XYZ file of C-alpha atoms in Angstrom:
70
model
C -69.355 -93.263 130.618
C -68.994 -97.021 131.023
C -65.635 -96.945 129.262
C -64.467 -94.178 131.608
C -65.541 -96.272 134.584
C -63.674 -99.350 133.357
C -60.546 -97.481 132.267
C -60.614 -95.255 135.354
C -60.653 -98.256 137.661
C -57.759 -99.786 135.764
C -55.708 -96.584 135.744
C -56.171 -95.786 139.410
C -55.219 -99.293 140.492
C -52.164 -99.395 138.241
C -51.021 -95.898 139.225
C -51.525 -96.593 142.926
C -49.491 -99.782 142.755
C -46.636 -98.265 140.759
C -46.649 -95.108 142.901
C -46.506 -97.225 146.045
C -43.516 -99.193 144.778
C -41.792 -95.941 143.842
C -42.531 -94.411 147.255
C -41.090 -97.420 149.079
C -38.060 -97.399 146.779
C -37.457 -93.709 147.493
C -37.887 -94.249 151.251
C -35.802 -97.333 152.066
C -36.129 -96.742 155.805
C -39.908 -97.125 155.538
C -39.515 -100.193 153.367
C -37.217 -101.724 155.978
C -39.788 -101.011 158.721
C -42.363 -102.817 156.618
C -40.064 -105.798 156.073
C -39.269 -105.957 159.785
C -42.933 -105.808 160.811
C -45.398 -107.215 158.210
C -48.324 -106.205 160.445
C -47.727 -102.644 159.224
C -49.064 -103.565 155.763
C -52.626 -103.043 156.996
C -51.977 -99.371 157.767
C -49.463 -98.910 154.941
C -52.012 -99.420 152.162
C -54.407 -96.559 153.034
C -51.469 -94.306 153.929
C -49.821 -94.871 150.544
C -53.139 -94.229 148.785
C -53.482 -90.973 150.743
C -49.873 -89.930 150.185
C -49.468 -91.079 146.566
C -52.929 -90.402 145.180
C -53.599 -91.914 141.758
C -55.808 -88.973 140.805
C -52.813 -86.768 140.038
C -52.130 -88.865 136.949
C -55.695 -88.717 135.618
C -56.198 -86.164 132.884
C -59.066 -84.626 131.024
C -58.973 -82.866 127.696
C -61.210 -79.891 127.023
C -63.140 -80.009 123.775
C -63.441 -76.225 123.604
C -61.628 -73.191 124.991
C -62.974 -71.941 128.306
C -62.204 -68.791 130.264
C -62.283 -69.240 134.018
C -62.677 -66.265 136.318
C -62.814 -63.498 133.728
């Protein structure tokens, strides 16, 4: 479990940062707003974490077959 905690913290930080750069690259108008008004960084960070969640890139592998819902 300790390894999962360490690796999980690393993965989520890395994926959030790379996803945020990608999001700003894909939305140049938002990037320009940010460049024009650096005070927006404070609200940009939680919004990017909400919008580009790092959890979508986390995966788990089942060790055995499982039937869900019948």
